[in-house]
Short mmCIF file of C-alpha atoms and ligand atoms in Angstrom, two decimals:
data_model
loop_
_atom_site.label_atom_id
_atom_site.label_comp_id
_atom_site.label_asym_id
_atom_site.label_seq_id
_atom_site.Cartn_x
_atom_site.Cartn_y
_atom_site.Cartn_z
CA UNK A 1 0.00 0.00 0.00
CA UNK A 2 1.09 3.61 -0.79
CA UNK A 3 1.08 5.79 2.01
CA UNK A 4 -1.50 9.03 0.41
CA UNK A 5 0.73 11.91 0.69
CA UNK A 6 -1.40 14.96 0.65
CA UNK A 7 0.35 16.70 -2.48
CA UNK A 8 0.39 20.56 -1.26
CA UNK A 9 2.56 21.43 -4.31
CA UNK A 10 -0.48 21.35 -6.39
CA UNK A 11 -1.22 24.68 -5.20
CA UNK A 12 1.86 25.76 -5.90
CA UNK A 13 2.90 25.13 -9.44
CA UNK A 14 2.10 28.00 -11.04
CA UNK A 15 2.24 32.18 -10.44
CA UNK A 16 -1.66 31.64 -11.71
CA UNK A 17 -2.84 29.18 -9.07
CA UNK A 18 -0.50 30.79 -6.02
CA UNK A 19 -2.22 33.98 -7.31
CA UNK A 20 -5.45 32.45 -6.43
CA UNK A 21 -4.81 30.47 -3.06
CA UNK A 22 -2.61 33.42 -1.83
CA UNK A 23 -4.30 34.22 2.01
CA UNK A 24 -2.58 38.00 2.04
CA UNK A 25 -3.14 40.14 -0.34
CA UNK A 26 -0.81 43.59 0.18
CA UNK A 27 -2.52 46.42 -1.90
CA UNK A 28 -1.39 49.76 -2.27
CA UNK A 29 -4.57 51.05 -0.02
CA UNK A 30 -2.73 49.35 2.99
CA UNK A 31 0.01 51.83 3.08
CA UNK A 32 0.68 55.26 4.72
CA UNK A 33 3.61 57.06 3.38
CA UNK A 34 5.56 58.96 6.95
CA UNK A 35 7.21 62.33 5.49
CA UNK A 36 9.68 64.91 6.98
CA UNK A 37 9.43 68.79 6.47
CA UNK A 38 12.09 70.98 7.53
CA UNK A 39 11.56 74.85 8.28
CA UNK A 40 13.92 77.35 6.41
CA UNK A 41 15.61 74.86 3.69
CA UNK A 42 14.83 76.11 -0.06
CA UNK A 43 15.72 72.26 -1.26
CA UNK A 44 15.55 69.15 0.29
CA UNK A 45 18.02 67.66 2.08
CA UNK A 46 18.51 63.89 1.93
CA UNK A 47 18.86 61.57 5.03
CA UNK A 48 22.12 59.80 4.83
CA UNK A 49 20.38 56.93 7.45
CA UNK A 50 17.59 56.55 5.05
CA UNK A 51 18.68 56.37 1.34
CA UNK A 52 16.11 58.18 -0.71
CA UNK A 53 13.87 59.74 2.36
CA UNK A 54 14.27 63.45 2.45
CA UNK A 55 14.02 66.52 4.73
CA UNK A 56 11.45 68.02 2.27
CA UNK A 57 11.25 71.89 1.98
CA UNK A 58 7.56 73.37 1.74
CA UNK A 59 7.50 73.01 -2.10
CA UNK A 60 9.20 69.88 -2.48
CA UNK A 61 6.77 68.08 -0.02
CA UNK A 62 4.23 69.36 -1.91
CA UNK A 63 5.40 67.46 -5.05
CA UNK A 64 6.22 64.53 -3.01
CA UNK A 65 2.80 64.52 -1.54
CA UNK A 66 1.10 65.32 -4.89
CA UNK A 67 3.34 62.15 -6.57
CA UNK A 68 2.36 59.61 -3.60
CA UNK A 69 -1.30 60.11 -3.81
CA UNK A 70 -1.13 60.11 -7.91
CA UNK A 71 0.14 56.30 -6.80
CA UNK A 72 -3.13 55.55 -4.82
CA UNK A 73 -1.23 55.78 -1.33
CA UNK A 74 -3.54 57.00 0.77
CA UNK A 75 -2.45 58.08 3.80
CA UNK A 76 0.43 60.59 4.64
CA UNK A 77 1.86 61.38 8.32
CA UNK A 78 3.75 64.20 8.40
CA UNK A 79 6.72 65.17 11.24
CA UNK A 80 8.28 68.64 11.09
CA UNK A 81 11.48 70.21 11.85
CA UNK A 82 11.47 73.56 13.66
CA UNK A 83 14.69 75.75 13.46
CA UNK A 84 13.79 76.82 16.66
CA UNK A 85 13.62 74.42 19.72
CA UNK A 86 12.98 74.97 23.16
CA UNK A 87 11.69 73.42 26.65
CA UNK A 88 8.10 73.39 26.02
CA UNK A 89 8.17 72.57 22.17
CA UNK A 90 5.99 75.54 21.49
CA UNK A 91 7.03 75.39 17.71
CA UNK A 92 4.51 72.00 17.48
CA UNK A 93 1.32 74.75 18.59
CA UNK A 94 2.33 77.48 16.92
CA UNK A 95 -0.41 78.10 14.05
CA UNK A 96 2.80 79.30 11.73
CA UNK A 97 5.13 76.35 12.81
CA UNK A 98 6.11 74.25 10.07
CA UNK A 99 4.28 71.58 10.60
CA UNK A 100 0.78 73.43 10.39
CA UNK A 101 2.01 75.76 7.51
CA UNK A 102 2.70 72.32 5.67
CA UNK A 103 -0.60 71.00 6.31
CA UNK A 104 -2.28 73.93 5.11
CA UNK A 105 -0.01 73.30 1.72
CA UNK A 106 -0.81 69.73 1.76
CA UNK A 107 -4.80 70.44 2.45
CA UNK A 108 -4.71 72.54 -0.47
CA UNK A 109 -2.77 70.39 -2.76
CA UNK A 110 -3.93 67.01 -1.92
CA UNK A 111 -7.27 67.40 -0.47
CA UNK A 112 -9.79 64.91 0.29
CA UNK A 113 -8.03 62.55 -2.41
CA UNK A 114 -5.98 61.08 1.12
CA UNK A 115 -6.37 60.92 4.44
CA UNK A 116 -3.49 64.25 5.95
CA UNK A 117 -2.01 62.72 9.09
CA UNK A 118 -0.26 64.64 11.75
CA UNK A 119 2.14 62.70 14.15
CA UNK A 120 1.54 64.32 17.78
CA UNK A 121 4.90 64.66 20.21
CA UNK A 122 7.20 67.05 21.33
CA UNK A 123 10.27 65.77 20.91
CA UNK A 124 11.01 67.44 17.56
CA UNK A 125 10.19 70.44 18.77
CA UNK A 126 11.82 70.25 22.75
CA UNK A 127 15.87 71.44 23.54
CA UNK A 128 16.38 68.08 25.55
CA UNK A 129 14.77 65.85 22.80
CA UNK A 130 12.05 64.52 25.27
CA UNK A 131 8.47 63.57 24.26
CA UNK A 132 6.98 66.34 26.85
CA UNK A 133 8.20 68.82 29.22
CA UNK A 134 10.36 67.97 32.12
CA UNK A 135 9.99 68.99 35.98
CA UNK A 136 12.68 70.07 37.66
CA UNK A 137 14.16 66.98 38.62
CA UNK A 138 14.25 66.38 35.14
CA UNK A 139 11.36 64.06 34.45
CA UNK A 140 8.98 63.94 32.04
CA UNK A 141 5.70 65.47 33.44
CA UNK A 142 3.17 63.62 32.74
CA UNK A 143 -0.03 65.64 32.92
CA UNK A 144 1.29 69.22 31.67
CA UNK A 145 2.76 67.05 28.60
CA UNK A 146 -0.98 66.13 28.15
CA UNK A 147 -2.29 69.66 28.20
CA UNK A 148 0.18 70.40 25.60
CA UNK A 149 -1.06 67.72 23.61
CA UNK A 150 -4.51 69.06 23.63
CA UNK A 151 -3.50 72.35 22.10
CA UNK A 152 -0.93 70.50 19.43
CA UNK A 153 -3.88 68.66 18.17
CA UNK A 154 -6.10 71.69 18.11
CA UNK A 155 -3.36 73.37 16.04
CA UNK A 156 -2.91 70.33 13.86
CA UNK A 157 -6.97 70.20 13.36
CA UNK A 158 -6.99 73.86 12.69
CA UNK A 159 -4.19 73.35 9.60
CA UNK A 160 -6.21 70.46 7.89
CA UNK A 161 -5.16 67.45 9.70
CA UNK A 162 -8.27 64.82 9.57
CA UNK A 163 -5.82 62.78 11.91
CA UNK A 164 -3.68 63.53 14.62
CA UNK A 165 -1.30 60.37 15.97
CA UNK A 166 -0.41 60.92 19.60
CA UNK A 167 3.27 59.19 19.36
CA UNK A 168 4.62 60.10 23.16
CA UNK A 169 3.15 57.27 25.29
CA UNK A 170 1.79 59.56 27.59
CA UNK A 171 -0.75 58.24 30.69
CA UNK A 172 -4.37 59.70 29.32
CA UNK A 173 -2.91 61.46 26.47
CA UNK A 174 -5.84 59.96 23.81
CA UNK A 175 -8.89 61.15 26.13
CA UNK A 176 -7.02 64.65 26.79
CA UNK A 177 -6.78 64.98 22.75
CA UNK A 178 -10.16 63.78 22.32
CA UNK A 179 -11.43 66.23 24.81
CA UNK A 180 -9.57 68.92 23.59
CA UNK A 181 -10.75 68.28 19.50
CA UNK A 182 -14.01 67.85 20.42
CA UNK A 183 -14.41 71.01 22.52
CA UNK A 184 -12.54 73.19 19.48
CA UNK A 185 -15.24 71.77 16.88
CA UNK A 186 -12.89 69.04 15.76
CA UNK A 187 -15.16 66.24 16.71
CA UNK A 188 -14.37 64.71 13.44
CA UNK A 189 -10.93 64.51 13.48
CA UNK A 190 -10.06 61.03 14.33
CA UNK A 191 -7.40 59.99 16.40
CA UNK A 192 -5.01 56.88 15.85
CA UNK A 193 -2.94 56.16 18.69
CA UNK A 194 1.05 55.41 19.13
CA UNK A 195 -1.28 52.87 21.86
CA UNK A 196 2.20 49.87 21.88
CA UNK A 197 5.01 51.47 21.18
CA UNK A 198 8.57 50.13 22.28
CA UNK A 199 11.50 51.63 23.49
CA UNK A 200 13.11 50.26 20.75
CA UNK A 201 16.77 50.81 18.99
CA UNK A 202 15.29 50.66 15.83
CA UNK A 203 14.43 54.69 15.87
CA UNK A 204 18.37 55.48 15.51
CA UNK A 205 18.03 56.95 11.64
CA UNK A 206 14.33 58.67 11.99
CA UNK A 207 16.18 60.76 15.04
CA UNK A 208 18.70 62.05 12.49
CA UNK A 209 15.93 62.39 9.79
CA UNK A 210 14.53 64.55 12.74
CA UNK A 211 17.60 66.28 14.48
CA UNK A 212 16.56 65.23 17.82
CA UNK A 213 19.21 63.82 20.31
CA UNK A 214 17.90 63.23 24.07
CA UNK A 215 20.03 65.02 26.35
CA UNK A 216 22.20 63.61 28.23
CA UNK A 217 22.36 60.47 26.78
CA UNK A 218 19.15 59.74 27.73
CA UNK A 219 16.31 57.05 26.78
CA UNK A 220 12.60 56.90 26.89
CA UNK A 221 12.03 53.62 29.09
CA UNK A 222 10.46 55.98 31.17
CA UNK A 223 7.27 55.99 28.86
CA UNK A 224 7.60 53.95 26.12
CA UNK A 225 6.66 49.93 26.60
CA UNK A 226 9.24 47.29 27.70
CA UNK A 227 10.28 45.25 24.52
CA UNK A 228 10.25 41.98 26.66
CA UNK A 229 6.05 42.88 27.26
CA UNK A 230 3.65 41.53 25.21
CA UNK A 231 0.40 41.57 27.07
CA UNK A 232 1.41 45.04 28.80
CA UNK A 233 0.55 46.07 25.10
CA UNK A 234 -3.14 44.62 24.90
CA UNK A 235 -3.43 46.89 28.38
CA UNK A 236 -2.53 49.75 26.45
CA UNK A 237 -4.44 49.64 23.70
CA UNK A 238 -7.60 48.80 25.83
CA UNK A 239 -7.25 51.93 27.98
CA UNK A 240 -6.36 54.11 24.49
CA UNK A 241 -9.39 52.77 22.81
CA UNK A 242 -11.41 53.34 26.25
CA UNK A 243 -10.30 57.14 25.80
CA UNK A 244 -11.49 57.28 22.28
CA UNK A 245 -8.46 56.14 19.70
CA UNK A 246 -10.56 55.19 16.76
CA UNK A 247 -7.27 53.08 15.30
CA UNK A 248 -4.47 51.87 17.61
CA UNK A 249 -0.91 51.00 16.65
CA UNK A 250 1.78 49.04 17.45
CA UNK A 251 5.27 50.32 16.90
CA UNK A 252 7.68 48.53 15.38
CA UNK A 253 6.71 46.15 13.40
CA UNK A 254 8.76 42.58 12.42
CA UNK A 255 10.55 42.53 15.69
CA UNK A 256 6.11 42.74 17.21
CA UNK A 257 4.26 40.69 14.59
CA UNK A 258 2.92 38.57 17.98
CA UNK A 259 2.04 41.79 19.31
CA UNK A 260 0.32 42.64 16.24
CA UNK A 261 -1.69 39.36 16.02
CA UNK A 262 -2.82 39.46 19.79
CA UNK A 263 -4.30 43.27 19.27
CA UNK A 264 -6.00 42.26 16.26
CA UNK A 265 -7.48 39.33 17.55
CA UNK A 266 -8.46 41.03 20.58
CA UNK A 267 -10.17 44.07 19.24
CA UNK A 268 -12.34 45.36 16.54
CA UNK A 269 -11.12 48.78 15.95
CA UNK A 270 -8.26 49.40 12.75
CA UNK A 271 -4.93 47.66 13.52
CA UNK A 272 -1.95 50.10 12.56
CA UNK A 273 1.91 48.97 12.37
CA UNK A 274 4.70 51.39 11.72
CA UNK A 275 7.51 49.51 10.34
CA UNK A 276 10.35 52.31 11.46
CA UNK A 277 13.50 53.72 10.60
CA UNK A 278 15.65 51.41 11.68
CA UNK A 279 13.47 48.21 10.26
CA UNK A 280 14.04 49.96 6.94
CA UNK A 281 18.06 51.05 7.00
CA UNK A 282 18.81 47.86 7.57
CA UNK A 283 17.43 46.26 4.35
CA UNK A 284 18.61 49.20 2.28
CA UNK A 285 22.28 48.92 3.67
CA UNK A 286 22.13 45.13 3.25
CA UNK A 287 20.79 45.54 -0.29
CA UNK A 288 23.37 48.54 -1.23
CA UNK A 289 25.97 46.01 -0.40
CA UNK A 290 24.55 43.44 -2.53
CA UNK A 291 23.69 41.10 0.33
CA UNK A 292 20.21 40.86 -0.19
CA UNK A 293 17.53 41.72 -3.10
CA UNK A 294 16.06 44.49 -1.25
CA UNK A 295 12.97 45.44 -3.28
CA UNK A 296 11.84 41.61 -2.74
CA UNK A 297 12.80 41.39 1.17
CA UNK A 298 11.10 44.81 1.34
CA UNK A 299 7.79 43.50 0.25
CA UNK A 300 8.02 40.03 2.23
CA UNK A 301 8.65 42.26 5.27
CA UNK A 302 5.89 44.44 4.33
CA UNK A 303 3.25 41.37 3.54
CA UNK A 304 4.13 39.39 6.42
CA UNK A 305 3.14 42.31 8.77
CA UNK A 306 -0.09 42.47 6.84
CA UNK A 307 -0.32 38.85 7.38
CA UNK A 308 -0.11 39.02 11.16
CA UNK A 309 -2.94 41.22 11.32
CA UNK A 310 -2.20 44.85 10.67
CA UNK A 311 -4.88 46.83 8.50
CA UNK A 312 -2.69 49.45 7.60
CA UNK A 313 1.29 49.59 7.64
CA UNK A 314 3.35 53.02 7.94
CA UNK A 315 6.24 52.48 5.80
CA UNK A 316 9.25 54.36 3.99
CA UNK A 317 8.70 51.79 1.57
CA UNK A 318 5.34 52.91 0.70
CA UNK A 319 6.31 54.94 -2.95
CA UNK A 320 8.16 51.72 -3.88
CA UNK A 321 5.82 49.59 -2.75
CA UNK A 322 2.61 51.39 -4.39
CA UNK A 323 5.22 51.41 -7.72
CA UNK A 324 4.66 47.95 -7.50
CA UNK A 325 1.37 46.73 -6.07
CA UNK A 326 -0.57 49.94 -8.56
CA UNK A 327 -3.11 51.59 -7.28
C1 PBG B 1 8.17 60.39 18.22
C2 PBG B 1 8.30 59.38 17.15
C3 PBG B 1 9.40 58.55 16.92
C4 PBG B 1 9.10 57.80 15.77
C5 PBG B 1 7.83 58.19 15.35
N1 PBG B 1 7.35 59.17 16.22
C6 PBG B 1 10.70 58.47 17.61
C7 PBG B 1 10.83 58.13 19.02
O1 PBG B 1 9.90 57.66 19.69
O2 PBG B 1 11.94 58.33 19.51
C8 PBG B 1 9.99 56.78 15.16
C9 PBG B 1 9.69 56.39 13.75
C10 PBG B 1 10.76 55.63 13.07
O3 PBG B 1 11.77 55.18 13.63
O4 PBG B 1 10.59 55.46 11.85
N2 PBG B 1 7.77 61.64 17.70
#
């Protein structure tokens, strides 16, 4: 007697029929494209740390913006870069700081074609690189950081943003921007929360894209999550969709995919993933040195977070990837 071997090749032997039995399907509609704009630069200046991402200036994010969103990408978080910094961050309120001026270009330019996204911190904006202000001893305070949150959103609203992305992993920060929206007239702005993000090492080239160095050599294991917790992050995201986060995110991506698969499982709102600086440097160094294919490992990396469950994926890959996928 032959012993029936189950023949799972079958399903395998041609691009047609692995077309047709593939479970994960990556489209262009998954993708949010992150984007940097830098005050006071008349050209853009590339980021050595992230081969082909740019310090746009207004007009050049603009046509960045415009050439994404002609791909079908459609989302775009923006992060700005003052020339001024100091201890409150007052640059990320300020109705003529760069980021709002840049939204009110983008609004114009790109309109309701995709959704304008505003990341929410301080730390581009702060002298000591934190994600809020510090008390004297040199902590981050918690509940004035909040306040200042409010207002940043408010500002962000005002300039066009349809969603603001609280990144600091603040204690209450989601209901104090909710509150703060809706009592401004921005009750439709939605919010999608930084709800699990890491203190991870992979942020090293989006803090040059950004100029931001903590002071002192510091870290922020004070208030971001412990990479060795898993369900610490399902307790986050329950409390940030308690205070209103209409999609939550976990932050980074390959090195959380269980994270990932647990908050989708577990709840019904939008699952986001950021797959960050450092998760992308690597596969561009590796591929500049001829180590790996890089546009293929770029969109296994970018399907296999899809496949553990995220909705939509925040990725420098995102132009390449829409090149590909079409819109
Ligand atoms: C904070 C923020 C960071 C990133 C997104 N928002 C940096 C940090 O927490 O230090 C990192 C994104 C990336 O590495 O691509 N404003």
């Amino acid at each position: 007697m032959t012993f029936p071997v189950r023949r799972m090749r079958r399903l395998r032997a041609s691009p047609a029929v692995r077309r047709l039995v593939a479970e994960t399907r990556l489209a262009v509609e998954d993708l949010v494209a992150p984007l940097f704009v830098r005050e006071g630069i008349d050209e853009p200046v590339p980021v050595p740390s992230l081969p082909g991402v740019m310090q746009h200036s207004r007009a050049s994010l603009v046509k960045e913006a415009a050439r994404l969103v002609g791909l079908g990408v459609p989302g775009l978080i923006l992060f700005g870069l003052p020339e001024e910094k100091d201890a409150s961050g007052s640059q990320a309120w300020d109705p003529y700081g760069i980021v709002q001026v840049a939204l009110r270009d983008l609004a114009e330019e790109v309109g309701d074609s995709a959704v304008l996204m505003a990341d929410l911190c301080l730390d581009e904006y702060t002298d000591h690189g934190h994600c809020g202000v510090l008390t004297d001893a040199g902590e981050v305070d918690n509940d004035a950081t909040i306040e200042l949150y409010g207002m940043v959103a408010v500002a962000q609203a005002d300039a066009g943003a349809a969603l603001v992305a609280p990144s600091g992993m603040m204690d209450g920060q989601v209901g104090a921007i909710r509150s703060a929206l809706d009592d401004a007239g921005h009750a439709d702005v939605a919010i999608m929360a930084y709800a699990a993000k890491y203190a991870s090492a992979l942020y090293g080239p989006f803090r040059d894209a950004v100029d931001v160095t903590i002071a002192g050599g510091g870290d922020r294991r004070g208030y971001q999550q412990d990479p060795r917790n898993g369900r610490e992050a399902l307790a986050e995201v329950s409390l940030d969709i308690a205070e209103g986060a209409d999609i939550v995110m976990v932050k980074p991506a390959l090195a959380y995919l269980d994270v990932i698969r647990d908050v989708r499982q577990r709840f019904d709102v939008p699952v986001a993933a950021y797959h960050v600086s450092g998760e992308y440097a690597m596969v561009k160094a590796a591929a500049a040195n001829g180590w790996i294919d890089g546009d293929a490992v770029a969109l296994e990396h970018v399907t296999a977070i899809k496949r553990a469950g995220a909705d939509i994926i925040l990725t420098y890959f995102a132009g390449e990837l829409a090149e590909v996928l079409g819109a």
